[in-house]
Amino acid sequence: MKMTTQQKAEVVTEMLDYVYIEQCQDISVLRAIYENLLRNENGKFPDLEYATKMRLSALLPEKENEQGKVNPKQMTSQEEVDREKTALQNWIECTNENATSIDDSASECQKRNQSSQPQLVAP
């Protein structure tokens, strides 16, 4: 898939694969995949993003790597890590609240069912 400098490669789901990325020789395709991964268009895949970044780094001339177009040493920012930790903590708290609410509801239903059951009287 050859592209001119004006064109961008179209990224299809099959390209979001470690084997494809490792075998790809086309820098423009790898850049398109990397940009797609950064935009989280098909989900968030930080390991695949990193693998793509490393592959680009291996293929790019040294001069382009120095200009910062691809910096394999740059990992997830602390701000992003903090944001994800907060989101995870919020999810855990919400899940715990829902579980407690479900347990409370089940207990109340069980109590109501026990009190409303007819009493059998022996003849």
Short mmCIF file of C-alpha atoms in Angstrom, two decimals:
data_model
loop_
_atom_site.label_atom_id
_atom_site.label_comp_id
_atom_site.label_asym_id
_atom_site.label_seq_id
_atom_site.Cartn_x
_atom_site.Cartn_y
_atom_site.Cartn_z
CA MET A 1 0.00 0.00 0.00
CA LYS A 2 2.09 2.93 -1.28
CA MET A 3 0.99 6.47 -0.43
CA THR A 4 2.16 9.87 -1.56
CA THR A 5 3.00 12.44 1.09
CA GLN A 6 -0.45 14.02 0.58
CA GLN A 7 -2.38 10.76 1.05
CA LYS A 8 -3.00 8.90 4.26
CA ALA A 9 -3.26 5.15 4.46
CA GLU A 10 -6.66 3.82 5.39
CA VAL A 11 -6.44 1.76 8.55
CA VAL A 12 -8.58 -1.35 8.71
CA THR A 13 -9.06 -3.52 11.76
CA GLU A 14 -6.84 -6.29 10.37
CA MET A 15 -3.89 -3.88 10.50
CA LEU A 16 -4.21 -3.55 14.27
CA ASP A 17 -2.22 -6.69 14.86
CA TYR A 18 1.26 -7.26 16.28
CA VAL A 19 2.32 -9.55 13.42
CA TYR A 20 1.10 -7.11 10.76
CA ILE A 21 2.90 -4.21 12.43
CA GLU A 22 6.13 -6.18 12.87
CA GLN A 23 6.13 -7.19 9.19
CA CYS A 24 5.04 -3.82 7.78
CA GLN A 25 7.76 -1.94 5.91
CA ASP A 26 5.67 1.09 4.86
CA ILE A 27 6.30 4.05 7.15
CA SER A 28 3.18 5.92 5.99
CA VAL A 29 1.00 2.91 6.85
CA LEU A 30 2.64 2.56 10.26
CA ARG A 31 2.13 6.27 10.91
CA ALA A 32 -1.55 5.95 9.99
CA ILE A 33 -1.90 2.97 12.32
CA TYR A 34 -0.12 4.84 15.11
CA GLU A 35 -2.36 7.90 14.67
CA ASN A 36 -5.42 5.64 14.67
CA LEU A 37 -4.26 4.05 17.92
CA LEU A 38 -3.62 7.45 19.50
CA ARG A 39 -7.17 8.55 18.64
CA ASN A 40 -8.56 5.35 20.22
CA GLU A 41 -10.81 4.89 17.18
CA ASN A 42 -11.00 1.11 17.61
CA GLY A 43 -10.39 1.00 21.34
CA LYS A 44 -7.46 1.67 23.60
CA PHE A 45 -4.43 -0.58 23.04
CA PRO A 46 -1.40 0.95 24.77
CA ASP A 47 0.84 -2.10 24.17
CA LEU A 48 0.02 -2.15 20.46
CA GLU A 49 0.54 1.60 20.34
CA TYR A 50 3.98 1.12 21.89
CA ALA A 51 4.82 -1.74 19.49
CA THR A 52 3.86 0.48 16.54
CA LYS A 53 5.96 3.31 17.93
CA MET A 54 8.94 0.98 18.27
CA ARG A 55 8.50 -0.38 14.74
CA LEU A 56 8.35 3.15 13.35
CA SER A 57 11.44 4.04 15.31
CA ALA A 58 13.28 1.08 13.79
CA LEU A 59 12.31 2.05 10.23
CA LEU A 60 12.64 5.83 10.39
CA PRO A 61 15.92 7.48 9.54
CA GLU A 62 17.80 8.63 12.63
CA LYS A 63 17.19 12.30 11.78
CA GLU A 64 13.41 11.89 11.96
CA ASN A 65 13.65 10.01 15.24
CA GLU A 66 15.69 12.89 16.69
CA GLN A 67 13.05 15.42 15.57
CA GLY A 68 10.61 13.77 17.93
CA LYS A 69 8.18 12.37 15.39
CA VAL A 70 8.49 9.02 17.13
CA ASN A 71 10.05 8.75 20.54
CA PRO A 72 10.00 5.16 21.79
CA LYS A 73 11.17 6.26 25.23
CA GLN A 74 8.06 8.37 25.72
CA MET A 75 5.62 6.32 27.70
CA THR A 76 2.18 7.11 29.01
CA SER A 77 2.15 10.48 30.75
CA GLN A 78 1.64 10.66 34.49
CA GLU A 79 -1.48 12.73 33.87
CA GLU A 80 -2.97 9.93 31.76
CA VAL A 81 -2.03 7.32 34.37
CA ASP A 82 -3.67 9.41 37.11
CA ARG A 83 -6.78 9.94 35.00
CA GLU A 84 -7.10 6.19 34.34
CA LYS A 85 -6.52 5.35 38.02
CA THR A 86 -9.27 7.80 39.00
CA ALA A 87 -11.64 6.32 36.44
CA LEU A 88 -10.90 2.81 37.70
CA GLN A 89 -11.41 3.84 41.33
CA ASN A 90 -14.74 5.48 40.42
CA TRP A 91 -15.82 2.30 38.66
CA ILE A 92 -14.86 0.17 41.68
CA GLU A 93 -16.80 2.43 44.04
CA CYS A 94 -19.84 2.42 41.77
CA THR A 95 -19.69 -1.36 41.45
CA ASN A 96 -19.43 -1.76 45.22
CA GLU A 97 -22.41 0.57 45.74
CA ASN A 98 -24.45 -1.40 43.23
CA ALA A 99 -23.49 -4.70 44.87
CA THR A 100 -24.48 -3.35 48.29
CA SER A 101 -27.74 -2.06 46.87
CA ILE A 102 -28.48 -5.44 45.29
CA ASP A 103 -27.67 -7.25 48.56
CA ASP A 104 -29.95 -4.87 50.51
CA SER A 105 -32.77 -5.33 48.00
CA ALA A 106 -32.42 -9.10 48.14
CA SER A 107 -32.56 -9.06 51.95
CA GLU A 108 -35.68 -6.88 51.95
CA CYS A 109 -37.41 -9.13 49.42
CA GLN A 110 -36.50 -12.20 51.42
CA LYS A 111 -37.95 -10.65 54.61
CA ARG A 112 -41.16 -9.66 52.82
CA ASN A 113 -41.53 -13.12 51.34
CA GLN A 114 -41.07 -14.76 54.73
CA SER A 115 -43.66 -12.53 56.41
CA SER A 116 -46.23 -12.93 53.62
CA GLN A 117 -46.05 -16.72 53.40
CA PRO A 118 -49.27 -18.36 54.57
CA GLN A 119 -49.06 -20.25 57.82
CA LEU A 120 -50.06 -23.87 57.53
CA VAL A 121 -52.29 -25.07 60.29
CA ALA A 122 -52.49 -28.75 61.09
CA PRO A 123 -56.05 -30.18 61.06
#
